[in-house]
Amino acid sequence: MGVRKRERAEQIKEAKKQIAFAKLNNCPTSPRKMRLVADLVRGEGVEKALQILKFSSKEASGRLEKLLLSAIANWQMKNEDASVEEAELFIKEIRVDGGSMLKRLRPAPQGRAHRIRKRSNHVTLVLDSKNNTQS
């Protein structure tokens, strides 16, 4: 490996050190319902987002709260010497994509059948530190 390539790899590694993410795959909630909750916390600070999710009445908020706690734990594993309060973590990106669909048949009148699509989704949550983005 050349010197420039190694230096660039070190720069990328250092930049990724402040970013932590967590993924939730095949969550059995429709993406539309999950996006309603994800839009509430997009761009918010971690403490405020946890409070919003904790007191939200939506079922998807419990799953997102657990995912956010996982992302915080991942950030702490990468940055063992730093504290969460001083880093001022915020939700940089939260993306809800459609997952696989379970297709079921429901009986309908006159011998017909209607297809029921049970949707699932994938959520990707990325945390970043406000201290590093401004410098």
mmCIF file of N, CA and C in Angstrom:
data_model
loop_
_atom_site.group_PDB
_atom_site.id
_atom_site.type_symbol
_atom_site.label_atom_id
_atom_site.label_comp_id
_atom_site.label_asym_id
_atom_site.label_seq_id
_atom_site.Cartn_x
_atom_site.Cartn_y
_atom_site.Cartn_z
ATOM 1 N N MET A 1 0.849 -1.177 0.000
ATOM 2 C CA MET A 1 0.000 0.000 0.000
ATOM 3 C C MET A 1 0.893 1.238 0.000
ATOM 4 N N GLY A 2 0.579 2.193 -0.869
ATOM 5 C CA GLY A 2 1.359 3.413 -0.971
ATOM 6 C C GLY A 2 1.123 4.343 0.204
ATOM 7 N N VAL A 3 2.002 5.327 0.328
ATOM 8 C CA VAL A 3 1.938 6.251 1.457
ATOM 9 C C VAL A 3 0.670 7.102 1.391
ATOM 10 N N ARG A 4 0.366 7.629 0.203
ATOM 11 C CA ARG A 4 -0.829 8.472 0.085
ATOM 12 C C ARG A 4 -2.096 7.677 0.364
ATOM 13 N N LYS A 5 -2.138 6.468 -0.108
ATOM 14 C CA LYS A 5 -3.305 5.630 0.106
ATOM 15 C C LYS A 5 -3.484 5.317 1.593
ATOM 16 N N ARG A 6 -2.380 5.051 2.265
ATOM 17 C CA ARG A 6 -2.426 4.751 3.691
ATOM 18 C C ARG A 6 -2.869 5.978 4.484
ATOM 19 N N GLU A 7 -2.343 7.156 4.114
ATOM 20 C CA GLU A 7 -2.734 8.384 4.805
ATOM 21 C C GLU A 7 -4.216 8.687 4.599
ATOM 22 N N ARG A 8 -4.697 8.481 3.381
ATOM 23 C CA ARG A 8 -6.114 8.719 3.094
ATOM 24 C C ARG A 8 -6.987 7.734 3.870
ATOM 25 N N ALA A 9 -6.536 6.498 3.979
ATOM 26 C CA ALA A 9 -7.281 5.500 4.749
ATOM 27 C C ALA A 9 -7.342 5.896 6.222
ATOM 28 N N GLU A 10 -6.259 6.440 6.746
ATOM 29 C CA GLU A 10 -6.242 6.903 8.138
ATOM 30 C C GLU A 10 -7.193 8.081 8.337
ATOM 31 N N GLN A 11 -7.252 8.993 7.357
ATOM 32 C CA GLN A 11 -8.170 10.135 7.447
ATOM 33 C C GLN A 11 -9.624 9.664 7.461
ATOM 34 N N ILE A 12 -9.933 8.722 6.594
ATOM 35 C CA ILE A 12 -11.298 8.206 6.526
ATOM 36 C C ILE A 12 -11.657 7.488 7.820
ATOM 37 N N LYS A 13 -10.713 6.731 8.354
ATOM 38 C CA LYS A 13 -10.944 6.004 9.596
ATOM 39 C C LYS A 13 -11.186 6.967 10.750
ATOM 40 N N GLU A 14 -10.434 8.061 10.785
ATOM 41 C CA GLU A 14 -10.589 9.057 11.845
ATOM 42 C C GLU A 14 -11.942 9.776 11.719
ATOM 43 N N ALA A 15 -12.357 10.047 10.479
ATOM 44 C CA ALA A 15 -13.649 10.709 10.268
ATOM 45 C C ALA A 15 -14.804 9.801 10.674
ATOM 46 N N LYS A 16 -14.683 8.508 10.414
ATOM 47 C CA LYS A 16 -15.748 7.567 10.757
ATOM 48 C C LYS A 16 -15.794 7.255 12.243
ATOM 49 N N LYS A 17 -14.751 7.632 12.975
ATOM 50 C CA LYS A 17 -14.713 7.333 14.395
ATOM 51 C C LYS A 17 -15.806 8.071 15.153
ATOM 52 N N GLN A 18 -16.153 9.273 14.689
ATOM 53 C CA GLN A 18 -17.177 10.057 15.371
ATOM 54 C C GLN A 18 -18.592 9.651 14.961
ATOM 55 N N ILE A 19 -18.714 8.892 13.880
ATOM 56 C CA ILE A 19 -20.037 8.509 13.392
ATOM 57 C C ILE A 19 -20.339 7.076 13.814
ATOM 58 N N ALA A 20 -21.517 6.890 14.384
ATOM 59 C CA ALA A 20 -21.942 5.538 14.764
ATOM 60 C C ALA A 20 -23.324 5.307 14.179
ATOM 61 N N PHE A 21 -23.618 4.061 13.832
ATOM 62 C CA PHE A 21 -24.919 3.765 13.253
ATOM 63 C C PHE A 21 -25.449 2.459 13.806
ATOM 64 N N ALA A 22 -26.743 2.275 13.616
ATOM 65 C CA ALA A 22 -27.403 1.031 13.995
ATOM 66 C C ALA A 22 -28.470 0.743 12.945
ATOM 67 N N LYS A 23 -28.711 -0.528 12.687
ATOM 68 C CA LYS A 23 -29.699 -0.926 11.685
ATOM 69 C C LYS A 23 -30.724 -1.853 12.314
ATOM 70 N N LEU A 24 -31.947 -1.673 11.881
ATOM 71 C CA LEU A 24 -33.044 -2.543 12.292
ATOM 72 C C LEU A 24 -33.630 -3.122 11.017
ATOM 73 N N ASN A 25 -33.466 -4.404 10.814
ATOM 74 C CA ASN A 25 -33.931 -5.047 9.584
ATOM 75 C C ASN A 25 -35.187 -5.867 9.833
ATOM 76 N N ASN A 26 -36.053 -5.907 8.835
ATOM 77 C CA ASN A 26 -37.276 -6.711 8.846
ATOM 78 C C ASN A 26 -38.154 -6.439 10.061
ATOM 79 N N CYS A 27 -38.350 -5.176 10.353
ATOM 80 C CA CYS A 27 -39.239 -4.784 11.442
ATOM 81 C C CYS A 27 -40.682 -4.935 10.956
ATOM 82 N N PRO A 28 -41.530 -5.676 11.667
ATOM 83 C CA PRO A 28 -42.874 -5.967 11.146
ATOM 84 C C PRO A 28 -43.863 -4.816 11.321
ATOM 85 N N THR A 29 -43.494 -3.656 10.830
ATOM 86 C CA THR A 29 -44.356 -2.475 10.817
ATOM 87 C C THR A 29 -44.304 -1.911 9.407
ATOM 88 N N SER A 30 -45.376 -1.323 8.943
ATOM 89 C CA SER A 30 -45.334 -0.772 7.592
ATOM 90 C C SER A 30 -44.391 0.435 7.567
ATOM 91 N N PRO A 31 -43.683 0.635 6.456
ATOM 92 C CA PRO A 31 -42.743 1.757 6.378
ATOM 93 C C PRO A 31 -43.419 3.112 6.582
ATOM 94 N N ARG A 32 -44.654 3.235 6.142
ATOM 95 C CA ARG A 32 -45.372 4.498 6.283
ATOM 96 C C ARG A 32 -45.584 4.861 7.747
ATOM 97 N N LYS A 33 -45.930 3.878 8.563
ATOM 98 C CA LYS A 33 -46.136 4.128 9.990
ATOM 99 C C LYS A 33 -44.813 4.428 10.691
ATOM 100 N N MET A 34 -43.738 3.738 10.270
ATOM 101 C CA MET A 34 -42.433 3.969 10.886
ATOM 102 C C MET A 34 -41.896 5.359 10.520
ATOM 103 N N ARG A 35 -42.161 5.809 9.290
ATOM 104 C CA ARG A 35 -41.678 7.128 8.862
ATOM 105 C C ARG A 35 -42.323 8.252 9.658
ATOM 106 N N LEU A 36 -43.568 8.058 10.092
ATOM 107 C CA LEU A 36 -44.221 9.063 10.917
ATOM 108 C C LEU A 36 -43.438 9.320 12.198
ATOM 109 N N VAL A 37 -42.943 8.264 12.809
ATOM 110 C CA VAL A 37 -42.181 8.384 14.049
ATOM 111 C C VAL A 37 -40.758 8.861 13.751
ATOM 112 N N ALA A 38 -40.168 8.383 12.658
ATOM 113 C CA ALA A 38 -38.800 8.773 12.306
ATOM 114 C C ALA A 38 -38.720 10.269 12.018
ATOM 115 N N ASP A 39 -39.763 10.823 11.419
ATOM 116 C CA ASP A 39 -39.767 12.253 11.119
ATOM 117 C C ASP A 39 -39.795 13.105 12.384
ATOM 118 N N LEU A 40 -40.315 12.557 13.478
ATOM 119 C CA LEU A 40 -40.351 13.305 14.739
ATOM 120 C C LEU A 40 -38.959 13.546 15.304
ATOM 121 N N VAL A 41 -38.042 12.599 15.110
ATOM 122 C CA VAL A 41 -36.731 12.677 15.759
ATOM 123 C C VAL A 41 -35.588 13.020 14.818
ATOM 124 N N ARG A 42 -35.853 13.149 13.532
ATOM 125 C CA ARG A 42 -34.782 13.446 12.566
ATOM 126 C C ARG A 42 -34.148 14.795 12.886
ATOM 127 N N GLY A 43 -32.814 14.800 13.053
ATOM 128 C CA GLY A 43 -32.073 16.028 13.308
ATOM 129 C C GLY A 43 -32.044 16.466 14.760
ATOM 130 N N GLU A 44 -32.738 15.771 15.640
ATOM 131 C CA GLU A 44 -32.795 16.154 17.049
ATOM 132 C C GLU A 44 -31.563 15.659 17.806
ATOM 133 N N GLY A 45 -31.320 16.259 18.963
ATOM 134 C CA GLY A 45 -30.287 15.772 19.865
ATOM 135 C C GLY A 45 -30.719 14.437 20.455
ATOM 136 N N VAL A 46 -29.749 13.681 20.934
ATOM 137 C CA VAL A 46 -30.037 12.323 21.407
ATOM 138 C C VAL A 46 -30.963 12.336 22.621
ATOM 139 N N GLU A 47 -30.705 13.239 23.586
ATOM 140 C CA GLU A 47 -31.525 13.262 24.794
ATOM 141 C C GLU A 47 -32.973 13.625 24.471
ATOM 142 N N LYS A 48 -33.148 14.644 23.627
ATOM 143 C CA LYS A 48 -34.494 15.069 23.251
ATOM 144 C C LYS A 48 -35.210 13.972 22.462
ATOM 145 N N ALA A 49 -34.477 13.305 21.569
ATOM 146 C CA ALA A 49 -35.075 12.230 20.768
ATOM 147 C C ALA A 49 -35.536 11.081 21.656
ATOM 148 N N LEU A 50 -34.740 10.739 22.670
ATOM 149 C CA LEU A 50 -35.144 9.664 23.582
ATOM 150 C C LEU A 50 -36.423 10.032 24.326
ATOM 151 N N GLN A 51 -36.540 11.304 24.738
ATOM 152 C CA GLN A 51 -37.753 11.735 25.431
ATOM 153 C C GLN A 51 -38.971 11.699 24.498
ATOM 154 N N ILE A 52 -38.780 12.139 23.255
ATOM 155 C CA ILE A 52 -39.885 12.118 22.288
ATOM 156 C C ILE A 52 -40.364 10.690 22.069
ATOM 157 N N LEU A 53 -39.414 9.767 21.886
ATOM 158 C CA LEU A 53 -39.784 8.378 21.620
ATOM 159 C C LEU A 53 -40.410 7.709 22.835
ATOM 160 N N LYS A 54 -39.922 8.066 24.020
ATOM 161 C CA LYS A 54 -40.434 7.437 25.232
ATOM 162 C C LYS A 54 -41.903 7.781 25.463
ATOM 163 N N PHE A 55 -42.274 9.027 25.170
ATOM 164 C CA PHE A 55 -43.635 9.464 25.470
ATOM 165 C C PHE A 55 -44.558 9.466 24.253
ATOM 166 N N SER A 56 -44.097 8.948 23.138
ATOM 167 C CA SER A 56 -44.951 8.842 21.967
ATOM 168 C C SER A 56 -45.890 7.646 22.122
ATOM 169 N N SER A 57 -47.120 7.800 21.640
ATOM 170 C CA SER A 57 -48.096 6.726 21.799
ATOM 171 C C SER A 57 -48.038 5.703 20.658
ATOM 172 N N LYS A 58 -47.233 5.952 19.639
ATOM 173 C CA LYS A 58 -47.138 5.045 18.496
ATOM 174 C C LYS A 58 -46.392 3.773 18.889
ATOM 175 N N GLU A 59 -46.762 2.661 18.273
ATOM 176 C CA GLU A 59 -46.100 1.386 18.567
ATOM 177 C C GLU A 59 -44.680 1.363 18.027
ATOM 178 N N ALA A 60 -44.447 2.051 16.913
ATOM 179 C CA ALA A 60 -43.118 2.056 16.298
ATOM 180 C C ALA A 60 -42.102 2.817 17.133
ATOM 181 N N SER A 61 -42.556 3.694 18.027
ATOM 182 C CA SER A 61 -41.613 4.489 18.815
ATOM 183 C C SER A 61 -40.804 3.623 19.777
ATOM 184 N N GLY A 62 -41.379 2.547 20.271
ATOM 185 C CA GLY A 62 -40.632 1.645 21.156
ATOM 186 C C GLY A 62 -39.476 0.986 20.433
ATOM 187 N N ARG A 63 -39.719 0.594 19.186
ATOM 188 C CA ARG A 63 -38.652 -0.044 18.401
ATOM 189 C C ARG A 63 -37.561 0.960 18.044
ATOM 190 N N LEU A 64 -37.963 2.185 17.708
ATOM 191 C CA LEU A 64 -36.961 3.205 17.373
ATOM 192 C C LEU A 64 -36.155 3.627 18.599
ATOM 193 N N GLU A 65 -36.803 3.639 19.759
ATOM 194 C CA GLU A 65 -36.090 3.980 20.987
ATOM 195 C C GLU A 65 -34.990 2.954 21.272
ATOM 196 N N LYS A 66 -35.316 1.694 21.099
ATOM 197 C CA LYS A 66 -34.334 0.627 21.306
ATOM 198 C C LYS A 66 -33.193 0.733 20.288
ATOM 199 N N LEU A 67 -33.532 1.093 19.047
ATOM 200 C CA LEU A 67 -32.522 1.262 18.007
ATOM 201 C C LEU A 67 -31.606 2.441 18.323
ATOM 202 N N LEU A 68 -32.168 3.529 18.822
ATOM 203 C CA LEU A 68 -31.367 4.700 19.188
ATOM 204 C C LEU A 68 -30.421 4.376 20.341
ATOM 205 N N LEU A 69 -30.893 3.625 21.319
ATOM 206 C CA LEU A 69 -30.022 3.210 22.427
ATOM 207 C C LEU A 69 -28.883 2.329 21.926
ATOM 208 N N SER A 70 -29.168 1.499 20.932
ATOM 209 C CA SER A 70 -28.129 0.657 20.338
ATOM 210 C C SER A 70 -27.093 1.504 19.614
ATOM 211 N N ALA A 71 -27.537 2.536 18.896
ATOM 212 C CA ALA A 71 -26.600 3.426 18.191
ATOM 213 C C ALA A 71 -25.727 4.185 19.182
ATOM 214 N N ILE A 72 -26.300 4.602 20.305
ATOM 215 C CA ILE A 72 -25.517 5.294 21.343
ATOM 216 C C ILE A 72 -24.465 4.354 21.909
ATOM 217 N N ALA A 73 -24.851 3.099 22.160
ATOM 218 C CA ALA A 73 -23.895 2.113 22.671
ATOM 219 C C ALA A 73 -22.778 1.863 21.653
ATOM 220 N N ASN A 74 -23.127 1.834 20.353
ATOM 221 C CA ASN A 74 -22.106 1.664 19.317
ATOM 222 C C ASN A 74 -21.145 2.850 19.304
ATOM 223 N N TRP A 75 -21.666 4.061 19.497
ATOM 224 C CA TRP A 75 -20.804 5.250 19.543
ATOM 225 C C TRP A 75 -19.866 5.176 20.742
ATOM 226 N N GLN A 76 -20.376 4.708 21.883
ATOM 227 C CA GLN A 76 -19.545 4.600 23.084
ATOM 228 C C GLN A 76 -18.445 3.558 22.914
ATOM 229 N N MET A 77 -18.724 2.501 22.158
ATOM 230 C CA MET A 77 -17.696 1.496 21.907
ATOM 231 C C MET A 77 -16.564 2.074 21.059
ATOM 232 N N LYS A 78 -16.904 2.944 20.108
ATOM 233 C CA LYS A 78 -15.885 3.557 19.257
ATOM 234 C C LYS A 78 -15.108 4.631 19.991
ATOM 235 N N ASN A 79 -15.766 5.350 20.902
ATOM 236 C CA ASN A 79 -15.156 6.478 21.613
ATOM 237 C C ASN A 79 -15.212 6.210 23.111
ATOM 238 N N GLU A 80 -14.333 5.362 23.583
ATOM 239 C CA GLU A 80 -14.374 4.942 24.984
ATOM 240 C C GLU A 80 -14.003 6.073 25.942
ATOM 241 N N ASP A 81 -13.148 6.989 25.502
ATOM 242 C CA ASP A 81 -12.686 8.042 26.400
ATOM 243 C C ASP A 81 -13.635 9.238 26.456
ATOM 244 N N ALA A 82 -14.525 9.396 25.491
ATOM 245 C CA ALA A 82 -15.424 10.548 25.435
ATOM 246 C C ALA A 82 -16.754 10.229 26.113
ATOM 247 N N SER A 83 -17.422 11.295 26.587
ATOM 248 C CA SER A 83 -18.740 11.104 27.192
ATOM 249 C C SER A 83 -19.821 11.571 26.228
ATOM 250 N N VAL A 84 -20.997 11.000 26.369
ATOM 251 C CA VAL A 84 -22.101 11.288 25.449
ATOM 252 C C VAL A 84 -22.571 12.734 25.608
ATOM 253 N N GLU A 85 -22.602 13.253 26.851
ATOM 254 C CA GLU A 85 -23.090 14.605 27.089
ATOM 255 C C GLU A 85 -22.168 15.647 26.458
ATOM 256 N N GLU A 86 -20.858 15.469 26.588
ATOM 257 C CA GLU A 86 -19.911 16.446 26.033
ATOM 258 C C GLU A 86 -19.866 16.383 24.516
ATOM 259 N N ALA A 87 -20.122 15.222 23.927
ATOM 260 C CA ALA A 87 -20.041 15.066 22.477
ATOM 261 C C ALA A 87 -21.225 15.715 21.768
ATOM 262 N N GLU A 88 -22.322 15.957 22.475
ATOM 263 C CA GLU A 88 -23.534 16.535 21.893
ATOM 264 C C GLU A 88 -23.972 15.750 20.654
ATOM 265 N N LEU A 89 -24.285 14.482 20.864
ATOM 266 C CA LEU A 89 -24.705 13.627 19.759
ATOM 267 C C LEU A 89 -26.067 14.048 19.223
ATOM 268 N N PHE A 90 -26.238 13.915 17.933
ATOM 269 C CA PHE A 90 -27.530 14.173 17.320
ATOM 270 C C PHE A 90 -27.770 13.147 16.220
ATOM 271 N N ILE A 91 -29.024 13.018 15.803
ATOM 272 C CA ILE A 91 -29.387 12.064 14.762
ATOM 273 C C ILE A 91 -29.113 12.727 13.422
ATOM 274 N N LYS A 92 -28.031 12.304 12.793
ATOM 275 C CA LYS A 92 -27.633 12.896 11.516
ATOM 276 C C LYS A 92 -28.528 12.417 10.391
ATOM 277 N N GLU A 93 -28.852 11.136 10.427
ATOM 278 C CA GLU A 93 -29.643 10.552 9.337
ATOM 279 C C GLU A 93 -30.475 9.417 9.899
ATOM 280 N N ILE A 94 -31.717 9.372 9.500
ATOM 281 C CA ILE A 94 -32.566 8.230 9.827
ATOM 282 C C ILE A 94 -33.352 7.904 8.565
ATOM 283 N N ARG A 95 -33.182 6.686 8.104
ATOM 284 C CA ARG A 95 -33.745 6.290 6.820
ATOM 285 C C ARG A 95 -34.627 5.055 7.022
ATOM 286 N N VAL A 96 -35.833 5.110 6.493
ATOM 287 C CA VAL A 96 -36.766 3.988 6.587
ATOM 288 C C VAL A 96 -37.016 3.474 5.176
ATOM 289 N N ASP A 97 -36.610 2.264 4.913
ATOM 290 C CA ASP A 97 -36.793 1.644 3.597
ATOM 291 C C ASP A 97 -37.766 0.478 3.725
ATOM 292 N N GLY A 98 -38.448 0.182 2.650
ATOM 293 C CA GLY A 98 -39.372 -0.950 2.649
ATOM 294 C C GLY A 98 -38.621 -2.267 2.686
ATOM 295 N N GLY A 99 -39.148 -3.199 3.436
ATOM 296 C CA GLY A 99 -38.536 -4.520 3.521
ATOM 297 C C GLY A 99 -39.344 -5.528 2.723
ATOM 298 N N SER A 100 -39.199 -6.782 3.096
ATOM 299 C CA SER A 100 -39.924 -7.832 2.385
ATOM 300 C C SER A 100 -41.397 -7.813 2.795
ATOM 301 N N MET A 101 -42.229 -8.360 1.940
ATOM 302 C CA MET A 101 -43.663 -8.414 2.202
ATOM 303 C C MET A 101 -44.109 -9.861 2.347
ATOM 304 N N LEU A 102 -44.903 -10.121 3.353
ATOM 305 C CA LEU A 102 -45.545 -11.425 3.479
ATOM 306 C C LEU A 102 -46.881 -11.337 2.758
ATOM 307 N N LYS A 103 -47.113 -12.194 1.819
ATOM 308 C CA LYS A 103 -48.343 -12.133 1.039
ATOM 309 C C LYS A 103 -49.292 -13.223 1.526
ATOM 310 N N ARG A 104 -50.490 -12.798 1.916
ATOM 311 C CA ARG A 104 -51.501 -13.703 2.441
ATOM 312 C C ARG A 104 -52.776 -13.549 1.629
ATOM 313 N N LEU A 105 -53.638 -14.538 1.692
ATOM 314 C CA LEU A 105 -54.917 -14.471 0.993
ATOM 315 C C LEU A 105 -56.048 -14.421 2.009
ATOM 316 N N ARG A 106 -56.984 -13.516 1.778
ATOM 317 C CA ARG A 106 -58.163 -13.395 2.625
ATOM 318 C C ARG A 106 -59.374 -13.785 1.790
ATOM 319 N N PRO A 107 -60.223 -14.653 2.298
ATOM 320 C CA PRO A 107 -61.417 -15.048 1.546
ATOM 321 C C PRO A 107 -62.323 -13.858 1.266
ATOM 322 N N ALA A 108 -62.859 -13.826 0.065
ATOM 323 C CA ALA A 108 -63.767 -12.759 -0.356
ATOM 324 C C ALA A 108 -65.057 -13.406 -0.854
ATOM 325 N N PRO A 109 -66.108 -12.622 -1.032
ATOM 326 C CA PRO A 109 -67.394 -13.193 -1.457
ATOM 327 C C PRO A 109 -67.324 -13.862 -2.828
ATOM 328 N N GLN A 110 -68.227 -14.804 -3.050
ATOM 329 C CA GLN A 110 -68.422 -15.498 -4.311
ATOM 330 C C GLN A 110 -67.183 -16.270 -4.767
ATOM 331 N N GLY A 111 -66.483 -16.876 -3.800
ATOM 332 C CA GLY A 111 -65.366 -17.750 -4.135
ATOM 333 C C GLY A 111 -64.086 -17.048 -4.537
ATOM 334 N N ARG A 112 -64.056 -15.748 -4.413
ATOM 335 C CA ARG A 112 -62.828 -15.024 -4.766
ATOM 336 C C ARG A 112 -61.933 -14.875 -3.546
ATOM 337 N N ALA A 113 -60.745 -14.297 -3.780
ATOM 338 C CA ALA A 113 -59.812 -14.051 -2.680
ATOM 339 C C ALA A 113 -59.127 -12.713 -2.906
ATOM 340 N N HIS A 114 -58.861 -12.012 -1.819
ATOM 341 C CA HIS A 114 -58.116 -10.755 -1.874
ATOM 342 C C HIS A 114 -56.736 -10.981 -1.276
ATOM 343 N N ARG A 115 -55.748 -10.347 -1.878
ATOM 344 C CA ARG A 115 -54.386 -10.493 -1.384
ATOM 345 C C ARG A 115 -54.116 -9.461 -0.288
ATOM 346 N N ILE A 116 -53.589 -9.916 0.834
ATOM 347 C CA ILE A 116 -53.192 -9.049 1.939
ATOM 348 C C ILE A 116 -51.674 -8.982 1.925
ATOM 349 N N ARG A 117 -51.131 -7.773 1.919
ATOM 350 C CA ARG A 117 -49.669 -7.594 1.948
ATOM 351 C C ARG A 117 -49.260 -7.112 3.333
ATOM 352 N N LYS A 118 -48.564 -7.962 4.062
ATOM 353 C CA LYS A 118 -48.062 -7.585 5.380
ATOM 354 C C LYS A 118 -46.664 -7.019 5.191
ATOM 355 N N ARG A 119 -46.542 -5.716 5.360
ATOM 356 C CA ARG A 119 -45.303 -5.030 5.038
ATOM 357 C C ARG A 119 -44.330 -5.040 6.215
ATOM 358 N N SER A 120 -43.036 -4.917 5.873
ATOM 359 C CA SER A 120 -41.997 -4.753 6.887
ATOM 360 C C SER A 120 -41.063 -3.656 6.400
ATOM 361 N N ASN A 121 -40.135 -3.244 7.260
ATOM 362 C CA ASN A 121 -39.235 -2.165 6.876
ATOM 363 C C ASN A 121 -37.844 -2.366 7.445
ATOM 364 N N HIS A 122 -36.896 -1.603 6.907
ATOM 365 C CA HIS A 122 -35.521 -1.553 7.395
ATOM 366 C C HIS A 122 -35.253 -0.106 7.815
ATOM 367 N N VAL A 123 -34.708 0.068 9.013
ATOM 368 C CA VAL A 123 -34.395 1.405 9.511
ATOM 369 C C VAL A 123 -32.888 1.500 9.710
ATOM 370 N N THR A 124 -32.288 2.573 9.196
ATOM 371 C CA THR A 124 -30.873 2.865 9.417
ATOM 372 C C THR A 124 -30.783 4.191 10.149
ATOM 373 N N LEU A 125 -30.102 4.201 11.292
ATOM 374 C CA LEU A 125 -29.984 5.400 12.114
ATOM 375 C C LEU A 125 -28.507 5.740 12.255
ATOM 376 N N VAL A 126 -28.125 6.969 11.909
ATOM 377 C CA VAL A 126 -26.734 7.408 11.964
ATOM 378 C C VAL A 126 -26.618 8.544 12.965
ATOM 379 N N LEU A 127 -25.706 8.403 13.926
ATOM 380 C CA LEU A 127 -25.432 9.446 14.915
ATOM 381 C C LEU A 127 -24.144 10.166 14.545
ATOM 382 N N ASP A 128 -24.089 11.454 14.902
ATOM 383 C CA ASP A 128 -22.865 12.224 14.679
ATOM 384 C C ASP A 128 -22.696 13.162 15.865
ATOM 385 N N SER A 129 -21.482 13.637 16.034
ATOM 386 C CA SER A 129 -21.156 14.537 17.131
ATOM 387 C C SER A 129 -21.133 15.974 16.629
ATOM 388 N N LYS A 130 -21.769 16.896 17.348
ATOM 389 C CA LYS A 130 -21.793 18.292 16.921
ATOM 390 C C LYS A 130 -20.433 18.951 17.096
ATOM 391 N N ASN A 131 -19.623 18.443 18.004
ATOM 392 C CA ASN A 131 -18.300 19.046 18.241
ATOM 393 C C ASN A 131 -17.395 18.942 17.022
ATOM 394 N N ASN A 132 -17.488 17.863 16.264
ATOM 395 C CA ASN A 132 -16.595 17.668 15.124
ATOM 396 C C ASN A 132 -17.117 18.277 13.841
ATOM 397 N N THR A 133 -18.410 18.475 13.703
ATOM 398 C CA THR A 133 -18.939 18.979 12.450
ATOM 399 C C THR A 133 -18.655 20.461 12.265
ATOM 400 N N GLN A 134 -18.452 21.210 13.353
ATOM 401 C CA GLN A 134 -18.207 22.632 13.226
ATOM 402 C C GLN A 134 -16.741 22.976 13.059
ATOM 403 N N SER A 135 -15.837 22.083 13.392
ATOM 404 C CA SER A 135 -14.415 22.386 13.272
ATOM 405 C C SER A 135 -13.832 21.938 11.964
#
